PDB file of C-alpha atoms in Angstrom:
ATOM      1  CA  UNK P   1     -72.941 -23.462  93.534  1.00  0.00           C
ATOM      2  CA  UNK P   2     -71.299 -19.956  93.689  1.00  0.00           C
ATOM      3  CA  UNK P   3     -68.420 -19.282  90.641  1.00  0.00           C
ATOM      4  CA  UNK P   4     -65.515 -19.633  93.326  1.00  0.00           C
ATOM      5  CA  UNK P   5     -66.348 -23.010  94.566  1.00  0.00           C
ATOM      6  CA  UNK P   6     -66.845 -24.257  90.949  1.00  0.00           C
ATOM      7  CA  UNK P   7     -63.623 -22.960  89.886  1.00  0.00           C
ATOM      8  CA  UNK P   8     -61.877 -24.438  92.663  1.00  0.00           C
ATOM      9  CA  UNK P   9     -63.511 -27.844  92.012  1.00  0.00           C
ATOM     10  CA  UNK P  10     -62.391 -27.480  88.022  1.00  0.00           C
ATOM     11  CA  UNK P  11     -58.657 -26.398  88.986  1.00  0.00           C
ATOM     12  CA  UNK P  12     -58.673 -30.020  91.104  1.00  0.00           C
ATOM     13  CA  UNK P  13     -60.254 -31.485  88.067  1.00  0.00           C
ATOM     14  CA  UNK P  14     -57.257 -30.001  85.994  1.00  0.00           C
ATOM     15  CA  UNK P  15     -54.883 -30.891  87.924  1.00  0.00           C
ATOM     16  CA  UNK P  16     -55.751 -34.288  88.423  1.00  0.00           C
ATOM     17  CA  UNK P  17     -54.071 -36.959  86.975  1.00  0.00           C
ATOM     18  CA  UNK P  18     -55.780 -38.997  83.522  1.00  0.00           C
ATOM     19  CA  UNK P  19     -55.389 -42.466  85.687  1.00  0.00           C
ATOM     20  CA  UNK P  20     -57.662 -41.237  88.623  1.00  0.00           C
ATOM     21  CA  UNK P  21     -61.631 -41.494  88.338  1.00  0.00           C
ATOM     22  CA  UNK P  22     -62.835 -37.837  87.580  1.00  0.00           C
ATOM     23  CA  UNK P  23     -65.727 -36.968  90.111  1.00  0.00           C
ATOM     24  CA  UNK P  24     -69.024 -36.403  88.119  1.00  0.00           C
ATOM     25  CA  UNK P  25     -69.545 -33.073  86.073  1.00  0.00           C
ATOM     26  CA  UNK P  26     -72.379 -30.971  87.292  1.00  0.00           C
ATOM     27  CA  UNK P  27     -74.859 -29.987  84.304  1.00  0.00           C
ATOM     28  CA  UNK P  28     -73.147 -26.694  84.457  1.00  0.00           C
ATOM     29  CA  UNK P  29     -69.829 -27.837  84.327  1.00  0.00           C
ATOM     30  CA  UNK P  30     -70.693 -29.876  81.355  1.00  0.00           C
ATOM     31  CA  UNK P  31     -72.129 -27.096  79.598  1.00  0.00           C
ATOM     32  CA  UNK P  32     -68.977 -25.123  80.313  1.00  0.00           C
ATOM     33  CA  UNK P  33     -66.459 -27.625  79.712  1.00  0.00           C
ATOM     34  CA  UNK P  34     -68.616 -29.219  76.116  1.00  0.00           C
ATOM     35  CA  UNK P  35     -69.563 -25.435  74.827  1.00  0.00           C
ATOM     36  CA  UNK P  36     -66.320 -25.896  72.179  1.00  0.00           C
ATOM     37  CA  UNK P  37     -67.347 -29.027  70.995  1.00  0.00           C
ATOM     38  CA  UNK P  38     -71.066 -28.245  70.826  1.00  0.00           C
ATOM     39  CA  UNK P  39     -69.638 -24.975  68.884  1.00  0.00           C
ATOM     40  CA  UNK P  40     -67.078 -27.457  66.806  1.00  0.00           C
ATOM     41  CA  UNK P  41     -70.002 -29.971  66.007  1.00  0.00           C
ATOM     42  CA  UNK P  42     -72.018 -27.180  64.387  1.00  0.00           C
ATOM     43  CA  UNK P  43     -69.921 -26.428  62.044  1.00  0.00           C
ATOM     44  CA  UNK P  44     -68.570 -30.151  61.335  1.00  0.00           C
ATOM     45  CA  UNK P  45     -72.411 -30.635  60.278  1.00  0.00           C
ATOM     46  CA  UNK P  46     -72.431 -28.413  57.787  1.00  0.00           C
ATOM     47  CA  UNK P  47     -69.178 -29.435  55.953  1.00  0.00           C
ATOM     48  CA  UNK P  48     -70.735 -32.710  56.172  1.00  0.00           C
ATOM     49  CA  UNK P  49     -73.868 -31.943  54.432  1.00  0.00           C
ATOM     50  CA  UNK P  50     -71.752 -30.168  51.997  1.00  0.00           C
ATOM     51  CA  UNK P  51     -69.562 -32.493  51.303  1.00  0.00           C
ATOM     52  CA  UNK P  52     -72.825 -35.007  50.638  1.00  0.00           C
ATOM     53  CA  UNK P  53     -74.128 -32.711  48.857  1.00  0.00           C
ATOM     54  CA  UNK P  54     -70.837 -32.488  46.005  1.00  0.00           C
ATOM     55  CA  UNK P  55     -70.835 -36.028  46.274  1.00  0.00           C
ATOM     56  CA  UNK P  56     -74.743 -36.864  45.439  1.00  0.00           C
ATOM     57  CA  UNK P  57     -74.738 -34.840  42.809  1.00  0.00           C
ATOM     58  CA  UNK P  58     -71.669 -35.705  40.846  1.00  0.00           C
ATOM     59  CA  UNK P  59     -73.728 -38.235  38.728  1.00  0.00           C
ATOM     60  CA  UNK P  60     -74.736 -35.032  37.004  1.00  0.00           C
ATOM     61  CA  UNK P  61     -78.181 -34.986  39.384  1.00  0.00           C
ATOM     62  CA  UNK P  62     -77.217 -31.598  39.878  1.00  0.00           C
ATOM     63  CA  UNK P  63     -79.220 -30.567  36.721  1.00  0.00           C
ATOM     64  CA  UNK P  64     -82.391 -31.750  39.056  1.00  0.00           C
ATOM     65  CA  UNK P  65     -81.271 -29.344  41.533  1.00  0.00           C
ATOM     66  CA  UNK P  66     -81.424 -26.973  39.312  1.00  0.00           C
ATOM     67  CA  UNK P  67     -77.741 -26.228  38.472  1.00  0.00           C
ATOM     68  CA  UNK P  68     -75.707 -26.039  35.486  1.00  0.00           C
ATOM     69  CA  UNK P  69     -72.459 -27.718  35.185  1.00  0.00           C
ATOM     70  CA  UNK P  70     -70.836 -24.654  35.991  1.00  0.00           C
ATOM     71  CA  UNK P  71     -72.794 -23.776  38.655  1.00  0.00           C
ATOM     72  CA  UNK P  72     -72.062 -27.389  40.697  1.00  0.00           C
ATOM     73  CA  UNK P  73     -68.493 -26.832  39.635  1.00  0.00           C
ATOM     74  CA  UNK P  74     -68.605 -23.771  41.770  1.00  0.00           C
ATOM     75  CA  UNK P  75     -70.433 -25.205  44.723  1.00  0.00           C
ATOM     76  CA  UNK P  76     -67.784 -28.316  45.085  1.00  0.00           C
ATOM     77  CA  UNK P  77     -64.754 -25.147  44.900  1.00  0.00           C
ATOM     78  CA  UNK P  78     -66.542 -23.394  47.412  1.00  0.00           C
ATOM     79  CA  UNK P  79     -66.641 -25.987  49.535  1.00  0.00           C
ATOM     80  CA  UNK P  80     -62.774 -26.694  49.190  1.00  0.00           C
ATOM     81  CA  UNK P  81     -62.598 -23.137  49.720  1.00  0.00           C
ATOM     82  CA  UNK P  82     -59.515 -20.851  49.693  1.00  0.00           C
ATOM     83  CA  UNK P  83     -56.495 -20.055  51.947  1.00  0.00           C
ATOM     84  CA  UNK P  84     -57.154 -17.528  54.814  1.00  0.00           C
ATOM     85  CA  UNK P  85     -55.499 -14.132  53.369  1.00  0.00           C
ATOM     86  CA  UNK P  86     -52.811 -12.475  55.644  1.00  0.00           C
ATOM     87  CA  UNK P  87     -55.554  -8.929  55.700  1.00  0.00           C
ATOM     88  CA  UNK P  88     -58.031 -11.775  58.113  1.00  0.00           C
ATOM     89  CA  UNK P  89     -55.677 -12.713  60.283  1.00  0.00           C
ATOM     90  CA  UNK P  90     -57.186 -10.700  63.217  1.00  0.00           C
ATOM     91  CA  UNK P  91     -60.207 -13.143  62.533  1.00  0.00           C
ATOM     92  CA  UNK P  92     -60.358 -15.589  65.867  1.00  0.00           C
ATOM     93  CA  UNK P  93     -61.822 -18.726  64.838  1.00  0.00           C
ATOM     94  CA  UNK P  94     -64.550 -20.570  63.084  1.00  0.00           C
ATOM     95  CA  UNK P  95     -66.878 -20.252  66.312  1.00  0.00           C
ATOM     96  CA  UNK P  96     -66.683 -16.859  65.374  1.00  0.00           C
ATOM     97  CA  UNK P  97     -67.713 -14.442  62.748  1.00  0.00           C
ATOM     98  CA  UNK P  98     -70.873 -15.847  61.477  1.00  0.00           C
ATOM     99  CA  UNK P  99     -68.739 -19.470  60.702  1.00  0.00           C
ATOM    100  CA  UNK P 100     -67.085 -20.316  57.690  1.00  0.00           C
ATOM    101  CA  UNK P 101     -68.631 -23.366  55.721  1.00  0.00           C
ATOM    102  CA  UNK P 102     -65.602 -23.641  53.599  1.00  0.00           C
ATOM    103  CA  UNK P 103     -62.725 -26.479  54.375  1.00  0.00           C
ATOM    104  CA  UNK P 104     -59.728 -24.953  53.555  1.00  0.00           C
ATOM    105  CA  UNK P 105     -60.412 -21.324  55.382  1.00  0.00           C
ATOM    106  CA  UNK P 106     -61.782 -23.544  58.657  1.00  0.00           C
ATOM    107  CA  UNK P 107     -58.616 -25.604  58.714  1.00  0.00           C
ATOM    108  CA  UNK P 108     -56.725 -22.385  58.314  1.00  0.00           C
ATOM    109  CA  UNK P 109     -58.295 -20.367  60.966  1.00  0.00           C
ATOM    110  CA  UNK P 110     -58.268 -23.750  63.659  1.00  0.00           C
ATOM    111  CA  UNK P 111     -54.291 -23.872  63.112  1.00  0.00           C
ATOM    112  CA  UNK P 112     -53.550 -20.275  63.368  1.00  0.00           C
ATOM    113  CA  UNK P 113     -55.797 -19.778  66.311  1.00  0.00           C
ATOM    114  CA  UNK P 114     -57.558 -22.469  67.888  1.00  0.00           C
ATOM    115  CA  UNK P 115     -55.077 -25.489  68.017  1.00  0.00           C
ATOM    116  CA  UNK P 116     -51.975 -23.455  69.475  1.00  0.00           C
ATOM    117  CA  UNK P 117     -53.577 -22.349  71.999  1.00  0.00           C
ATOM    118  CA  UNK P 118     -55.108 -25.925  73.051  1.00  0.00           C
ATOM    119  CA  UNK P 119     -51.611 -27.337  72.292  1.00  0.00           C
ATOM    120  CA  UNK P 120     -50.172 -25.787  75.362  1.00  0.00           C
ATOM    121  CA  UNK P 121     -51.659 -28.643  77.505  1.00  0.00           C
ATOM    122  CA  UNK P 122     -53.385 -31.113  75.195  1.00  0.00           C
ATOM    123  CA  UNK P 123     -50.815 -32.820  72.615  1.00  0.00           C
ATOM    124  CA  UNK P 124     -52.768 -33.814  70.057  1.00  0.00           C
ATOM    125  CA  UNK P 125     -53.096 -30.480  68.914  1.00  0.00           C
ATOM    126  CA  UNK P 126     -49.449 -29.957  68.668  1.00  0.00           C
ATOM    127  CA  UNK P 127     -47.325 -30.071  65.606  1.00  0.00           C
ATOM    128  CA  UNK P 128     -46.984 -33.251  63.879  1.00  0.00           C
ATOM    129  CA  UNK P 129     -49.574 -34.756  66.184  1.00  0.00           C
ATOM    130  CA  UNK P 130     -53.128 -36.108  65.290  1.00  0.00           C
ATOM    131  CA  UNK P 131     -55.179 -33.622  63.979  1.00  0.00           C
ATOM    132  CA  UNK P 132     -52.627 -31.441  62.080  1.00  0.00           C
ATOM    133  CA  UNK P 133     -51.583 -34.609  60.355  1.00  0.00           C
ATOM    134  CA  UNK P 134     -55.260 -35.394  59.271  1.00  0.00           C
ATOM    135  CA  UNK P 135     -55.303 -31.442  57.414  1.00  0.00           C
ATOM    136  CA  UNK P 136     -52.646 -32.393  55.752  1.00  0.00           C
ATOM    137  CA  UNK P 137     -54.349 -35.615  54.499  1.00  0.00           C
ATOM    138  CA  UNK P 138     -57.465 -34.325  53.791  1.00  0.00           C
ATOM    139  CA  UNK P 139     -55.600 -31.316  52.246  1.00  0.00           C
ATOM    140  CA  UNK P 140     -54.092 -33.483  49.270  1.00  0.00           C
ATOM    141  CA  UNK P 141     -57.666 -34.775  48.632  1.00  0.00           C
ATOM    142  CA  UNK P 142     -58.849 -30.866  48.335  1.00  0.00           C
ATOM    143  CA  UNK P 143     -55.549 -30.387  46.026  1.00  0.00           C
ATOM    144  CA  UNK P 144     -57.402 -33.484  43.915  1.00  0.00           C
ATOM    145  CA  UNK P 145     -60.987 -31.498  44.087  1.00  0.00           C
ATOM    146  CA  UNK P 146     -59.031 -28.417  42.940  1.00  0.00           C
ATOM    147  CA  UNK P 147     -57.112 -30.177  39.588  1.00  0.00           C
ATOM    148  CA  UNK P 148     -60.766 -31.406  38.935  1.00  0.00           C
ATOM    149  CA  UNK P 149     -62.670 -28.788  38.689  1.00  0.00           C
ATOM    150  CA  UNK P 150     -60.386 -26.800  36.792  1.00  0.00           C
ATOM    151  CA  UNK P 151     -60.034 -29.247  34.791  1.00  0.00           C
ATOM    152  CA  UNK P 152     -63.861 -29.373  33.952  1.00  0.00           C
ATOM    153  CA  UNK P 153     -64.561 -25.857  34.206  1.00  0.00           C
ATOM    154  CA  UNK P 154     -61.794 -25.515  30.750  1.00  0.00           C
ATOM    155  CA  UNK P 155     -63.589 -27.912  28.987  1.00  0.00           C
ATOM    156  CA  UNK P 156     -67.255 -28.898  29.919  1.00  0.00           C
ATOM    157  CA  UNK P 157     -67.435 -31.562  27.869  1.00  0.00           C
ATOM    158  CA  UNK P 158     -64.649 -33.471  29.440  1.00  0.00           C
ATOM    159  CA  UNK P 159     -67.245 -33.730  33.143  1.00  0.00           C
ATOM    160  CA  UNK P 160     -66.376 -37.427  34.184  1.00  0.00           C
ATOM    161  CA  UNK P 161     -68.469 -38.085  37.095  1.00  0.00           C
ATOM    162  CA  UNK P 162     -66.710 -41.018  38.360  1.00  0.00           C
ATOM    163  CA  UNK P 163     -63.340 -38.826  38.363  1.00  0.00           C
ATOM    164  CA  UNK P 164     -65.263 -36.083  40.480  1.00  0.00           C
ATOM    165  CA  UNK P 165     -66.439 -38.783  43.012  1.00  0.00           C
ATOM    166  CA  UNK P 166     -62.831 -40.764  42.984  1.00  0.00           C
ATOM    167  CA  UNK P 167     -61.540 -37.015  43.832  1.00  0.00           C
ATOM    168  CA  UNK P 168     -64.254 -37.007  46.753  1.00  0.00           C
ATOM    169  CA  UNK P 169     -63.785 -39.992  47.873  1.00  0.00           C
ATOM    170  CA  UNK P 170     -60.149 -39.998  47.949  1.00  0.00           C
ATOM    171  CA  UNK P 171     -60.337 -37.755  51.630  1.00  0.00           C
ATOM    172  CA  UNK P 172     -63.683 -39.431  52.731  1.00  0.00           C
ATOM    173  CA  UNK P 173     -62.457 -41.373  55.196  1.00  0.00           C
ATOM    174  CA  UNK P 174     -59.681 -38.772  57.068  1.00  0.00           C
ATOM    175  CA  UNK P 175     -62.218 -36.156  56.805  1.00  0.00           C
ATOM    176  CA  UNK P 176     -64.657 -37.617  58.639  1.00  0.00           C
ATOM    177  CA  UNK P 177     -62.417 -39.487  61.092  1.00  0.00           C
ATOM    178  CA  UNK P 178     -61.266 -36.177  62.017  1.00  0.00           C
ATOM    179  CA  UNK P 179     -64.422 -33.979  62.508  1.00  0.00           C
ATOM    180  CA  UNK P 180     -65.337 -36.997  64.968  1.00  0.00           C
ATOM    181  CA  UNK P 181     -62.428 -36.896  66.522  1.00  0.00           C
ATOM    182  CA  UNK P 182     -61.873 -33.192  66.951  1.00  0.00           C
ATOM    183  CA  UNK P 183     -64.913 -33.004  68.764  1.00  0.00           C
ATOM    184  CA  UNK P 184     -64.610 -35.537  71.132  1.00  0.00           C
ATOM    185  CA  UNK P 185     -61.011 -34.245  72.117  1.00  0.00           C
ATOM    186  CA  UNK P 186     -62.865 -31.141  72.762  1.00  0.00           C
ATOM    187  CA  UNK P 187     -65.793 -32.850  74.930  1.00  0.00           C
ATOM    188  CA  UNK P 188     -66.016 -32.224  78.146  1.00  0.00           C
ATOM    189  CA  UNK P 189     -64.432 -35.250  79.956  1.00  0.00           C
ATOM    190  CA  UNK P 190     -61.677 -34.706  77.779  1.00  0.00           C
ATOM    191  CA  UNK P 191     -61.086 -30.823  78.275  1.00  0.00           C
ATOM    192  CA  UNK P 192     -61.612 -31.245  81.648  1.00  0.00           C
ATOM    193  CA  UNK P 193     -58.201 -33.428  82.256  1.00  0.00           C
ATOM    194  CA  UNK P 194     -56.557 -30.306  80.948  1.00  0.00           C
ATOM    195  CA  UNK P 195     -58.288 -26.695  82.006  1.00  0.00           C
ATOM    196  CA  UNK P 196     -59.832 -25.112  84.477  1.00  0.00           C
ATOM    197  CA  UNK P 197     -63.574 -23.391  84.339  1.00  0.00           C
ATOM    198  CA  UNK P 198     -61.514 -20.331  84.283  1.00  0.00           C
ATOM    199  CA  UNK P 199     -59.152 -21.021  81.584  1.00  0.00           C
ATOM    200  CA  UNK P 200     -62.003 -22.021  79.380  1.00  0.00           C
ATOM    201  CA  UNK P 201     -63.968 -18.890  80.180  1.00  0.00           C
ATOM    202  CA  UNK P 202     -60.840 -16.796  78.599  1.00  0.00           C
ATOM    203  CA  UNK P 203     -60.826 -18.823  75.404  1.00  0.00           C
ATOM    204  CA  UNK P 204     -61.805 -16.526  72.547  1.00  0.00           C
ATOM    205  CA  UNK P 205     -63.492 -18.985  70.653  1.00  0.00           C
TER     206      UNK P 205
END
């Protein structure tokens, strides 16, 4: 199938209405239409296995990793991460650049770049809407991660590891209801309702 007739089919699939039966992708149109959330997913992995990673070895098994206290107090800041600075703006997105593996900074870089542009057709990227409202949840479990390790890192001696997991687990569930859902709003049979082949081709994600 030549590039014009599968754009035409897509701009019909874009246009068509969420109530009608979608014809069947084609593997390429798939491809095309999933590459986002394929790209999403491989990043969502590895805050996952971070984030299991802080959380395993809060019972102070870090020391069999071979850490210090210090050391793991680092890790679990690194993987709250830090605010994108004004000077990386001009970054694009997380699909980008090598990837960034910290929370905060992917958050950052999704809502200055990714989600407006999807918000011009798909509403659960708008403001206020779905997945804004779950960084804001999962940002006042980081804020919790934050008081905690700075709390630690002044006075070693005061480690609790129950207080480090209670800070974990206190955005468990949004985070992960989130990095699920993200990526199936930006599966194909999803993205499809709203672009065409074309329109995803000029995303600069």
């Amino acid at each position: 199938m030549d590039s014009e007739t599968v754009d035409a089919s897509s701009s019909q699939t874009a246009s068509t209405t969420t109530t009608e039966t979608l014809p069947s992708l084609t593997d390429y149109e798939e491809r095309k239409y999933g590459a986002l959330a394929v790209k999403m997913q491989y990043f969502h992995d590895m805050l996952q296995r971070e984030y299991e990673a802080a959380y395993k070895m809060a019972d102070g098994s870090f020391n069999k990793a071979g850490m210090s206290l210090r050391q793991y107090l680092r890790f679990v800041d690194d993987f709250r991460g830090r605010k994108l600075p004004s000077s990386a703006q001009n970054l694009r997105t997380p699909c980008t650049n090598g990837g960034f593996t910290d929370l905060t900074m992917h958050h950052d870089i999704e809502e200055a770049h990714v989600f407006p542009k999807l918000a011009k057709k798909m509403p659960e990227f708008r403001a206020n809407e779905r997945h804004k409202k779950s960084h804001k949840l999962i940002h006042n479990g980081l804020d919790r991660i934050e008081a905690a390790v700075k709390g630690f890192e002044e006075d070693n001696s005061s480690y609790n590891p129950v207080e480090m997991r209670a800070a974990l687990d206190s955005f468990r569930e949004p985070l992960y209801t989130h990095l699920a859902e993200e990526v199936r709003d930006l599966g194909a049979e999803n993205m499809r309702k709203y672009w065409t082949l074309s329109e995803i081709a000029a995303f600069r994600f």
